[in-house]
Short mmCIF file of N, CA and C in Angstrom, two decimals:
data_model
loop_
_atom_site.label_atom_id
_atom_site.label_comp_id
_atom_site.label_asym_id
_atom_site.label_seq_id
_atom_site.Cartn_x
_atom_site.Cartn_y
_atom_site.Cartn_z
N MET A 1 109.14 87.61 76.67
CA MET A 1 109.10 87.44 75.22
C MET A 1 107.64 87.31 74.78
N ILE A 2 107.32 87.90 73.67
CA ILE A 2 105.97 87.85 73.13
C ILE A 2 105.76 86.51 72.44
N GLU A 3 104.68 85.84 72.81
CA GLU A 3 104.44 84.50 72.30
C GLU A 3 103.77 84.47 70.93
N ASP A 4 103.08 85.54 70.54
CA ASP A 4 102.30 85.51 69.31
C ASP A 4 102.65 86.70 68.41
N LEU A 5 103.87 86.76 67.93
CA LEU A 5 104.28 87.87 67.08
C LEU A 5 103.49 87.95 65.78
N PRO A 6 103.17 86.82 65.12
CA PRO A 6 102.32 86.93 63.92
C PRO A 6 100.96 87.56 64.24
N GLY A 7 100.39 87.21 65.39
CA GLY A 7 99.11 87.81 65.81
C GLY A 7 99.26 89.29 66.08
N ARG A 8 100.35 89.68 66.72
CA ARG A 8 100.61 91.11 66.99
C ARG A 8 100.79 91.87 65.68
N TYR A 9 101.45 91.24 64.71
CA TYR A 9 101.64 91.88 63.41
C TYR A 9 100.30 92.06 62.71
N HIS A 10 99.45 91.07 62.80
CA HIS A 10 98.11 91.17 62.20
C HIS A 10 97.33 92.33 62.84
N GLU A 11 97.42 92.47 64.16
CA GLU A 11 96.77 93.59 64.86
C GLU A 11 97.34 94.93 64.37
N TYR A 12 98.66 94.97 64.19
CA TYR A 12 99.31 96.18 63.67
C TYR A 12 98.77 96.53 62.28
N LEU A 13 98.66 95.52 61.41
CA LEU A 13 98.14 95.77 60.06
C LEU A 13 96.71 96.30 60.12
N GLU A 14 95.90 95.75 61.02
CA GLU A 14 94.52 96.23 61.18
C GLU A 14 94.50 97.68 61.67
N ARG A 15 95.33 97.99 62.67
CA ARG A 15 95.41 99.37 63.18
C ARG A 15 95.86 100.32 62.08
N PHE A 16 96.87 99.90 61.34
CA PHE A 16 97.42 100.74 60.27
C PHE A 16 96.34 101.03 59.24
N ALA A 17 95.62 100.00 58.80
CA ALA A 17 94.56 100.18 57.80
C ALA A 17 93.45 101.09 58.33
N LYS A 18 93.06 100.89 59.57
CA LYS A 18 91.99 101.70 60.16
C LYS A 18 92.39 103.16 60.28
N GLU A 19 93.60 103.41 60.76
CA GLU A 19 94.05 104.79 61.02
C GLU A 19 94.58 105.50 59.78
N LEU A 20 95.20 104.75 58.85
CA LEU A 20 95.92 105.38 57.75
C LEU A 20 95.43 104.95 56.36
N GLY A 21 94.51 104.01 56.31
CA GLY A 21 93.99 103.57 55.02
C GLY A 21 94.88 102.55 54.34
N ASP A 22 94.67 102.40 53.05
CA ASP A 22 95.37 101.39 52.26
C ASP A 22 96.75 101.91 51.85
N VAL A 23 97.76 101.48 52.58
CA VAL A 23 99.14 101.89 52.32
C VAL A 23 99.96 100.62 52.11
N ALA A 24 100.78 100.61 51.08
CA ALA A 24 101.60 99.43 50.79
C ALA A 24 102.71 99.28 51.83
N VAL A 25 103.10 98.03 52.08
CA VAL A 25 104.24 97.77 52.96
C VAL A 25 105.46 98.46 52.37
N GLY A 26 106.18 99.18 53.21
CA GLY A 26 107.35 99.92 52.77
C GLY A 26 107.06 101.37 52.43
N ALA A 27 105.77 101.71 52.26
CA ALA A 27 105.38 103.08 51.96
C ALA A 27 105.22 103.87 53.26
N PHE A 28 105.16 105.18 53.14
CA PHE A 28 105.07 106.06 54.31
C PHE A 28 103.71 106.74 54.38
N ALA A 29 103.30 107.05 55.61
CA ALA A 29 102.07 107.78 55.88
C ALA A 29 102.27 108.58 57.15
N LYS A 30 101.41 109.56 57.38
CA LYS A 30 101.53 110.42 58.56
C LYS A 30 100.57 109.94 59.64
N PHE A 31 101.11 109.78 60.88
CA PHE A 31 100.33 109.35 62.04
C PHE A 31 100.83 110.10 63.26
N SER A 32 99.93 110.72 63.99
CA SER A 32 100.27 111.48 65.21
C SER A 32 101.36 112.51 64.93
N GLY A 33 101.27 113.15 63.77
CA GLY A 33 102.24 114.18 63.43
C GLY A 33 103.60 113.66 63.00
N LYS A 34 103.72 112.35 62.81
CA LYS A 34 104.99 111.75 62.42
C LYS A 34 104.83 110.96 61.13
N LEU A 35 105.84 111.02 60.28
CA LEU A 35 105.86 110.22 59.07
C LEU A 35 106.37 108.83 59.44
N ILE A 36 105.53 107.83 59.23
CA ILE A 36 105.91 106.47 59.61
C ILE A 36 105.85 105.54 58.40
N LYS A 37 106.66 104.52 58.45
CA LYS A 37 106.73 103.52 57.39
C LYS A 37 105.88 102.32 57.77
N LYS A 38 105.12 101.80 56.80
CA LYS A 38 104.38 100.56 57.05
C LYS A 38 105.40 99.42 57.02
N LEU A 39 105.52 98.75 58.13
CA LEU A 39 106.57 97.76 58.32
C LEU A 39 106.19 96.38 57.80
N SER A 40 107.18 95.67 57.27
CA SER A 40 107.02 94.26 56.96
C SER A 40 107.10 93.49 58.28
N PHE A 41 106.75 92.21 58.26
CA PHE A 41 106.83 91.41 59.49
C PHE A 41 108.26 91.39 60.02
N GLU A 42 109.24 91.31 59.11
CA GLU A 42 110.64 91.27 59.51
C GLU A 42 111.08 92.58 60.17
N GLU A 43 110.52 93.70 59.75
CA GLU A 43 110.84 94.99 60.38
C GLU A 43 110.03 95.20 61.66
N PHE A 44 108.79 94.71 61.65
CA PHE A 44 107.89 94.88 62.78
C PHE A 44 108.41 94.17 64.03
N THR A 45 108.89 92.95 63.87
CA THR A 45 109.26 92.12 65.02
C THR A 45 110.27 92.80 65.94
N PRO A 46 111.44 93.24 65.47
CA PRO A 46 112.37 93.90 66.40
C PRO A 46 111.83 95.23 66.93
N ALA A 47 111.08 95.96 66.11
CA ALA A 47 110.51 97.24 66.56
C ALA A 47 109.50 97.01 67.68
N TYR A 48 108.67 95.99 67.53
CA TYR A 48 107.66 95.69 68.55
C TYR A 48 108.31 95.21 69.84
N LEU A 49 109.30 94.35 69.72
CA LEU A 49 110.00 93.86 70.91
C LEU A 49 110.70 95.00 71.65
N GLU A 50 111.32 95.90 70.90
CA GLU A 50 111.98 97.05 71.52
C GLU A 50 110.95 97.94 72.22
N TYR A 51 109.82 98.18 71.57
CA TYR A 51 108.78 99.02 72.17
C TYR A 51 108.23 98.39 73.45
N THR A 52 107.94 97.09 73.43
CA THR A 52 107.37 96.47 74.63
C THR A 52 108.38 96.49 75.78
N GLU A 53 109.66 96.33 75.47
CA GLU A 53 110.68 96.41 76.52
C GLU A 53 110.77 97.83 77.08
N MET A 54 110.74 98.83 76.20
CA MET A 54 110.78 100.22 76.68
C MET A 54 109.55 100.55 77.51
N ALA A 55 108.38 100.11 77.06
CA ALA A 55 107.14 100.39 77.79
C ALA A 55 107.16 99.71 79.16
N ASP A 56 107.64 98.46 79.20
CA ASP A 56 107.74 97.76 80.49
C ASP A 56 108.65 98.51 81.46
N ARG A 57 109.79 98.95 80.98
CA ARG A 57 110.73 99.70 81.84
C ARG A 57 110.13 101.04 82.26
N TYR A 58 109.37 101.67 81.37
CA TYR A 58 108.70 102.93 81.70
C TYR A 58 107.74 102.71 82.87
N PHE A 59 106.89 101.68 82.77
CA PHE A 59 105.93 101.42 83.84
C PHE A 59 106.62 101.03 85.15
N GLU A 60 107.71 100.26 85.06
CA GLU A 60 108.48 99.93 86.26
C GLU A 60 109.03 101.20 86.92
N SER A 61 109.52 102.12 86.11
CA SER A 61 110.05 103.38 86.64
C SER A 61 108.96 104.20 87.31
N ILE A 62 107.79 104.24 86.70
CA ILE A 62 106.65 104.97 87.27
C ILE A 62 106.28 104.36 88.62
N GLU A 63 106.22 103.03 88.69
CA GLU A 63 105.87 102.36 89.94
C GLU A 63 106.87 102.65 91.05
N ARG A 64 108.15 102.77 90.69
CA ARG A 64 109.18 103.06 91.69
C ARG A 64 109.20 104.54 92.07
N GLY A 65 108.53 105.37 91.29
CA GLY A 65 108.52 106.80 91.56
C GLY A 65 109.71 107.53 90.96
N ASP A 66 110.37 106.88 89.99
CA ASP A 66 111.51 107.51 89.34
C ASP A 66 111.07 108.72 88.52
N THR A 67 111.99 109.65 88.33
CA THR A 67 111.77 110.77 87.43
C THR A 67 112.03 110.28 86.01
N ILE A 68 111.12 110.59 85.10
CA ILE A 68 111.26 110.13 83.71
C ILE A 68 111.84 111.27 82.88
N ASN A 69 112.93 111.00 82.20
CA ASN A 69 113.61 111.95 81.34
C ASN A 69 112.76 112.23 80.10
N ASP A 70 112.73 113.49 79.65
CA ASP A 70 111.97 113.86 78.45
C ASP A 70 112.44 113.11 77.21
N VAL A 71 113.72 112.81 77.13
CA VAL A 71 114.25 112.07 75.99
C VAL A 71 113.64 110.67 75.93
N ILE A 72 113.51 110.03 77.09
CA ILE A 72 112.90 108.69 77.15
C ILE A 72 111.45 108.76 76.70
N LEU A 73 110.72 109.77 77.18
CA LEU A 73 109.32 109.92 76.77
C LEU A 73 109.21 110.11 75.26
N ARG A 74 110.09 110.91 74.68
CA ARG A 74 110.07 111.15 73.24
C ARG A 74 110.35 109.85 72.48
N LEU A 75 111.32 109.08 72.94
CA LEU A 75 111.63 107.80 72.29
C LEU A 75 110.45 106.84 72.33
N ILE A 76 109.80 106.76 73.48
CA ILE A 76 108.64 105.87 73.61
C ILE A 76 107.51 106.34 72.69
N ARG A 77 107.27 107.65 72.64
CA ARG A 77 106.21 108.18 71.77
C ARG A 77 106.51 107.91 70.31
N GLU A 78 107.76 108.09 69.90
CA GLU A 78 108.14 107.84 68.51
C GLU A 78 107.98 106.37 68.16
N GLN A 79 108.40 105.50 69.05
CA GLN A 79 108.28 104.06 68.80
C GLN A 79 106.82 103.65 68.76
N ALA A 80 106.00 104.20 69.65
CA ALA A 80 104.57 103.90 69.64
C ALA A 80 103.95 104.35 68.33
N ALA A 81 104.29 105.54 67.87
CA ALA A 81 103.75 106.04 66.60
C ALA A 81 104.14 105.14 65.45
N SER A 82 105.37 104.65 65.44
CA SER A 82 105.81 103.79 64.34
C SER A 82 105.04 102.48 64.30
N LEU A 83 104.45 102.09 65.43
CA LEU A 83 103.66 100.86 65.52
C LEU A 83 102.16 101.15 65.53
N VAL A 84 101.80 102.41 65.27
CA VAL A 84 100.40 102.87 65.27
C VAL A 84 99.74 102.51 66.60
N LEU A 85 100.44 102.85 67.68
CA LEU A 85 99.94 102.62 69.04
C LEU A 85 99.85 103.95 69.78
N LYS A 86 98.94 103.99 70.74
CA LYS A 86 98.87 105.14 71.64
C LYS A 86 100.00 104.97 72.65
N PRO A 87 100.82 106.01 72.87
CA PRO A 87 101.92 105.86 73.82
C PRO A 87 101.42 105.68 75.25
N PRO A 88 102.19 104.97 76.08
CA PRO A 88 101.77 104.80 77.47
C PRO A 88 101.81 106.12 78.23
N GLY A 89 101.05 106.15 79.30
CA GLY A 89 101.06 107.32 80.17
C GLY A 89 100.21 108.38 79.65
#
């Protein structure tokens, strides 16, 4: 579990402003070829937790030498884009 979600949200807001400029919460902007919504803290929290869980499982799979399905990679990339993050791998 992430111990500092307000801090992570603040980092997200800084990334969003740096990459996409001044966009109101709830408004949309284009990032990495995807239209993404600027999330409120209430929307960010479950999205961030889901992304960190997916990324953790992705890295565990890589360490085990598992084959990664293209659908999983697409989901991780989409979730990373929604959080203005560079996808893993």
